């Protein structure tokens, strides 16, 4: 059976692919018939919580794998934006569940998504519904995180233009019922360029725009030689990664394809900004010190803070 293409938000107006009047769109008519929409993995609901009051002012959403890192980011952005109150009082909105963590700092929502496509996909379904129910407008969503680089210096920040699969195709495939559905994985080009300009103004670390390869696995799926299983040679690994580099891939992670696909379909301006912890052409294991890795992980946060302050017209 041939795959079904689902690459554009066909139920949105022709104006553009990124929303009508700035609202977040959902593509599920069945939700209209629910007595309450329970966002189970957030421990939130449309009847139990006043979502517009809680989240209606959100303009930026940043998502990343680690709960601790996303709390640190919320505290960091609270201080960077000069928000009222004590950043130490920021608490987990989703404390009633152990699946994800969510923190709010003024117009910024910071959420953990765990590791891999299934985990971020579940989070995104509920996040997109949350933004829709809260009547948020003109929202920008950015995934920040770490990745393995290909042919670039460790510590380089990669802004993704397109997420590709393990065959270097710009698409995300998902089996829905018994059909293979293929979705577009391009990210918002103007947003990527805006982020690159902000990084150039900071001028503290190298930043590039490139393709990001999204895999379903950390070890064999990324061509690593150090897993419990390995079915290929070192030469085969290097040849594959060289082909990836030739196809425009500059880093590898495990979430970008479904992130790009879902945000595109729902009219969200989205970006992926990941720092590279190593060059996979040089090895598989991360050997940098904790201090160096911590500094690397702050680089996407610094870039996003610069971008937000620019968008909000704050002094930078």
Coordinates of C-alpha atoms in Angstrom, one line a residue:
X1 CA 0.0 0.0 0.0
X2 CA 1.4 3.4 -1.0
X3 CA 1.9 5.9 1.8
X4 CA -0.7 8.6 2.3
X5 CA 0.7 12.1 2.0
X6 CA -0.4 14.5 4.7
X7 CA 2.1 17.3 4.2
X8 CA 0.1 20.5 4.5
X9 CA -2.5 22.0 6.9
X10 CA -5.3 21.6 4.4
X11 CA -8.1 22.8 6.7
X12 CA -6.3 26.2 7.3
X13 CA -7.0 29.3 5.2
X14 CA -4.9 29.9 2.1
X15 CA -3.3 33.0 3.8
X16 CA -0.3 31.0 5.0
X17 CA 0.6 27.7 6.7
X18 CA 1.1 29.3 10.1
X19 CA -2.4 30.0 11.5
X20 CA -5.5 32.1 11.0
X21 CA -5.6 35.3 13.1
X22 CA -2.7 33.8 15.1
X23 CA -4.7 31.1 16.9
X24 CA -3.5 27.6 17.4
X25 CA -5.4 25.1 15.3
X26 CA -6.3 21.5 16.2
X27 CA -7.3 19.0 13.5
X28 CA -9.7 16.8 15.3
X29 CA -13.4 17.3 15.0
X30 CA -14.1 14.6 17.7
X31 CA -12.9 17.0 20.4
X32 CA -16.0 19.1 19.9
X33 CA -18.1 16.3 21.3
X34 CA -16.2 15.7 24.5
X35 CA -17.9 16.9 27.7
X36 CA -14.4 17.7 29.0
X37 CA -11.0 17.5 27.4
X38 CA -8.7 15.9 30.0
X39 CA -5.0 16.6 29.3
X40 CA -4.1 13.5 31.2
X41 CA -0.3 13.6 31.1
X42 CA -0.3 17.3 32.2
X43 CA -2.9 16.7 35.0
X44 CA -5.0 19.5 33.5
X45 CA -8.5 19.7 32.0
X46 CA -10.9 22.1 30.4
X47 CA -13.4 21.9 33.3
X48 CA -11.0 21.5 36.2
X49 CA -8.8 24.4 35.2
X50 CA -9.3 27.9 33.8
X51 CA -6.9 27.4 30.9
X52 CA -7.4 30.8 29.3
X53 CA -6.7 32.5 32.6
X54 CA -3.7 30.3 33.3
X55 CA -2.1 30.3 29.9
X56 CA -3.8 32.8 27.6
X57 CA -0.8 35.2 27.7
X58 CA 1.7 32.6 26.5
X59 CA 3.7 33.8 23.5
X60 CA 6.7 31.5 23.6
X61 CA 6.9 27.8 24.4
X62 CA 10.3 26.1 24.9
X63 CA 10.4 22.3 25.2
X64 CA 13.3 20.0 26.0
X65 CA 14.0 16.5 27.2
X66 CA 15.0 17.0 30.9
X67 CA 12.7 18.3 33.6
X68 CA 15.6 19.7 35.5
X69 CA 16.9 21.5 32.5
X70 CA 13.5 23.0 31.7
X71 CA 13.1 24.3 35.2
X72 CA 16.6 25.9 35.0
X73 CA 15.5 27.5 31.7
X74 CA 12.3 28.9 33.3
X75 CA 14.4 30.4 36.1
X76 CA 16.9 31.7 33.6
X77 CA 14.4 33.3 31.3
X78 CA 12.5 34.8 34.3
X79 CA 15.7 36.7 35.2
X80 CA 16.6 37.5 31.6
X81 CA 13.2 39.1 30.9
X82 CA 13.3 41.0 34.2
X83 CA 9.9 39.6 35.3
X84 CA 8.3 40.5 38.6
X85 CA 8.6 38.1 41.6
X86 CA 11.2 35.7 42.7
X87 CA 12.3 33.1 40.1
X88 CA 12.9 30.7 43.0
X89 CA 9.1 30.5 43.4
X90 CA 8.6 28.9 40.0
X91 CA 6.8 25.6 40.5
X92 CA 5.9 22.6 38.4
X93 CA 2.4 23.1 37.0
X94 CA 2.2 19.4 36.3
X95 CA 3.2 18.3 39.7
X96 CA 0.2 15.9 39.9
X97 CA 1.8 13.7 37.3
X98 CA 5.3 12.3 36.8
X99 CA 5.2 12.2 33.0
X100 CA 6.2 15.8 32.2
X101 CA 7.1 19.0 34.0
X102 CA 5.8 22.4 33.1
X103 CA 7.0 25.8 34.3
X104 CA 5.7 29.3 33.4
X105 CA 7.7 32.5 33.5
X106 CA 5.5 35.4 32.3
X107 CA 4.7 34.8 28.6
X108 CA 7.1 31.8 28.4
X109 CA 6.1 28.2 29.0
X110 CA 8.9 25.7 29.6
X111 CA 8.0 22.0 29.3
X112 CA 10.0 18.7 29.4
X113 CA 9.2 16.1 26.8
X114 CA 11.3 13.1 27.7
X115 CA 13.4 11.3 25.2
X116 CA 12.4 10.1 21.7
X117 CA 9.5 10.5 19.2
X118 CA 6.8 8.7 21.2
X119 CA 7.4 10.8 24.3
X120 CA 7.5 14.2 22.6
X121 CA 4.5 13.2 20.4
X122 CA 2.3 12.6 23.5
X123 CA 3.4 15.8 25.0
X124 CA 2.8 17.8 21.8
X125 CA -0.8 16.5 21.4
X126 CA -1.7 17.8 24.8
X127 CA 0.4 21.0 24.5
X128 CA -1.3 22.0 21.2
X129 CA -4.7 21.3 22.7
X130 CA -3.7 23.3 25.8
X131 CA -2.7 26.3 23.6
X132 CA -5.9 26.0 21.6
X133 CA -8.2 25.8 24.7
X134 CA -6.3 28.7 26.3
X135 CA -7.0 30.8 23.2
X136 CA -3.3 31.7 22.8
X137 CA -2.3 33.7 19.8
X138 CA 0.9 34.2 17.8
X139 CA 2.8 31.5 19.7
X140 CA 6.3 30.5 18.8
X141 CA 7.5 27.1 19.9
X142 CA 11.1 26.1 20.1
X143 CA 12.7 22.8 21.0
X144 CA 16.1 23.2 22.7
X145 CA 18.4 20.4 23.5
X146 CA 21.6 18.4 22.8
X147 CA 22.6 16.4 19.8
X148 CA 25.5 14.7 18.1
X149 CA 27.2 16.7 15.5
X150 CA 28.4 15.5 12.1
X151 CA 31.5 17.1 10.7
X152 CA 31.2 20.2 12.9
X153 CA 33.0 21.4 16.1
X154 CA 31.5 20.2 19.4
X155 CA 29.6 23.1 21.0
X156 CA 28.2 24.3 17.7
X157 CA 24.5 25.3 17.9
X158 CA 22.5 23.9 15.0
X159 CA 19.3 25.6 14.0
X160 CA 17.3 23.0 12.0
X161 CA 15.8 24.0 8.6
X162 CA 14.4 20.5 7.9
X163 CA 14.2 17.4 9.9
X164 CA 15.1 14.2 7.9
X165 CA 14.7 10.6 8.6
X166 CA 17.4 7.9 8.6
X167 CA 17.3 7.8 4.8
X168 CA 17.8 11.6 4.7
X169 CA 14.3 12.2 3.5
X170 CA 12.5 15.3 4.7
X171 CA 9.5 13.5 6.1
X172 CA 7.9 11.8 9.1
X173 CA 6.2 8.5 8.6
X174 CA 3.6 7.3 11.1
X175 CA 1.4 4.2 11.0
X176 CA -2.2 5.3 11.7
X177 CA -4.6 2.4 11.9
X178 CA -3.2 0.3 9.1
X179 CA -2.0 3.1 6.9
X180 CA 1.4 4.7 6.6
X181 CA 0.9 8.5 6.7
X182 CA 3.8 10.8 5.6
X183 CA 4.0 14.3 6.9
X184 CA 6.1 17.4 6.0
X185 CA 9.0 18.2 8.3
X186 CA 10.1 21.6 7.2
X187 CA 10.4 24.2 9.9
X188 CA 9.6 27.9 9.7
X189 CA 12.4 29.5 7.5
X190 CA 12.1 33.1 8.7
X191 CA 12.2 32.0 12.3
X192 CA 15.4 30.1 11.7
X193 CA 17.0 33.1 10.0
X194 CA 15.9 35.3 12.9
X195 CA 17.5 33.0 15.4
X196 CA 20.7 32.9 13.4
X197 CA 20.9 36.7 13.3
X198 CA 20.4 36.7 17.1
X199 CA 23.3 34.3 17.5
X200 CA 25.5 36.4 15.3
X201 CA 24.8 39.4 17.5
X202 CA 25.8 37.3 20.6
X203 CA 28.9 36.1 18.8
X204 CA 29.9 33.8 21.7
X205 CA 29.6 30.4 20.0
X206 CA 29.4 29.0 16.5
X207 CA 25.9 28.7 15.1
X208 CA 24.7 27.2 11.8
X209 CA 21.5 26.3 9.9
X210 CA 21.4 22.7 8.7
X211 CA 19.4 19.5 8.4
X212 CA 18.8 17.5 11.5
X213 CA 18.5 13.7 11.3
X214 CA 15.9 12.3 13.7
X215 CA 16.2 8.6 14.7
X216 CA 14.2 6.2 16.8
X217 CA 17.2 5.0 18.7
X218 CA 20.3 6.3 20.5
X219 CA 22.7 3.5 19.7
X220 CA 22.4 1.3 16.5
X221 CA 19.9 3.7 15.0
X222 CA 22.5 6.5 15.1
X223 CA 25.3 4.3 13.9
X224 CA 27.0 3.9 17.3
X225 CA 29.6 1.2 17.9
X226 CA 29.3 1.2 21.7
X227 CA 25.8 -0.2 22.3
X228 CA 24.9 -3.6 23.7
X229 CA 24.2 -4.7 20.1
X230 CA 26.0 -3.7 16.9
X231 CA 25.4 -5.2 13.5
X232 CA 27.8 -3.2 11.3
X233 CA 31.5 -2.3 11.0
X234 CA 33.3 0.9 11.8
X235 CA 33.9 1.4 8.1
X236 CA 30.1 1.1 7.4
X237 CA 29.3 3.5 10.2
X238 CA 31.8 6.2 8.9
X239 CA 30.5 5.7 5.3
X240 CA 26.9 6.2 6.4
X241 CA 27.7 9.4 8.4
X242 CA 29.7 10.8 5.5
X243 CA 26.7 10.3 3.3
X244 CA 24.5 12.0 5.9
X245 CA 26.9 15.0 5.9
X246 CA 26.8 15.1 2.1
X247 CA 23.0 15.2 2.3
X248 CA 23.2 18.3 4.4
X249 CA 22.8 16.7 7.9
X250 CA 24.7 18.5 10.6
X251 CA 23.4 16.8 13.7
X252 CA 21.4 13.9 15.0
X253 CA 18.8 13.7 17.7
X254 CA 15.5 11.8 18.4
X255 CA 12.6 14.3 18.4
X256 CA 12.7 16.8 15.6
X257 CA 10.8 15.0 12.8
X258 CA 7.5 14.6 14.7
X259 CA 8.0 18.0 16.3
X260 CA 8.3 19.7 12.9
X261 CA 5.4 17.7 11.4
X262 CA 2.9 18.4 14.2
X263 CA 3.7 22.0 14.6
X264 CA 3.5 22.5 10.8
X265 CA 0.0 20.9 10.6
X266 CA -1.3 22.9 13.5
X267 CA -0.1 26.3 12.3
X268 CA 2.7 26.9 14.9
X269 CA 5.8 28.7 14.1
X270 CA 8.5 26.3 15.2
X271 CA 12.2 25.9 15.5
X272 CA 14.7 23.3 16.7
X273 CA 17.9 24.6 18.3
X274 CA 20.3 22.0 19.6
X275 CA 23.9 22.2 20.7
X276 CA 26.3 19.4 19.6
X277 CA 28.2 17.6 22.3
X278 CA 30.6 15.8 20.0
X279 CA 31.5 15.1 16.4
X280 CA 30.2 11.7 15.5
X281 CA 32.8 11.3 12.8
X282 CA 35.4 11.4 15.5
X283 CA 33.8 9.0 18.0
X284 CA 30.6 7.8 19.7
X285 CA 31.1 8.5 23.4
X286 CA 30.8 11.9 25.1
X287 CA 34.1 12.6 26.9
X288 CA 33.9 16.3 27.7
X289 CA 33.9 17.3 31.3
X290 CA 30.7 18.1 33.2
X291 CA 31.7 21.8 33.3
X292 CA 32.2 21.9 29.5
X293 CA 28.9 20.1 28.8
X294 CA 27.0 22.4 31.2
X295 CA 28.3 25.4 29.3
X296 CA 27.4 23.8 26.0
X297 CA 23.9 23.2 27.2
X298 CA 23.5 26.8 28.2
X299 CA 24.2 28.0 24.6
X300 CA 20.7 27.3 23.1
X301 CA 19.2 29.0 26.2
X302 CA 21.3 32.1 25.7
X303 CA 20.3 32.3 22.1
X304 CA 16.6 31.8 22.8
X305 CA 16.7 34.5 25.6
X306 CA 18.3 36.9 23.0
X307 CA 15.5 36.1 20.5
X308 CA 12.7 36.6 23.1
X309 CA 14.1 39.9 24.3
X310 CA 14.3 41.1 20.7
X311 CA 10.8 40.0 19.9
X312 CA 9.5 41.7 23.1
X313 CA 11.4 44.9 22.4
X314 CA 13.4 44.6 25.6
X315 CA 16.9 46.0 25.9
X316 CA 19.6 43.4 25.1

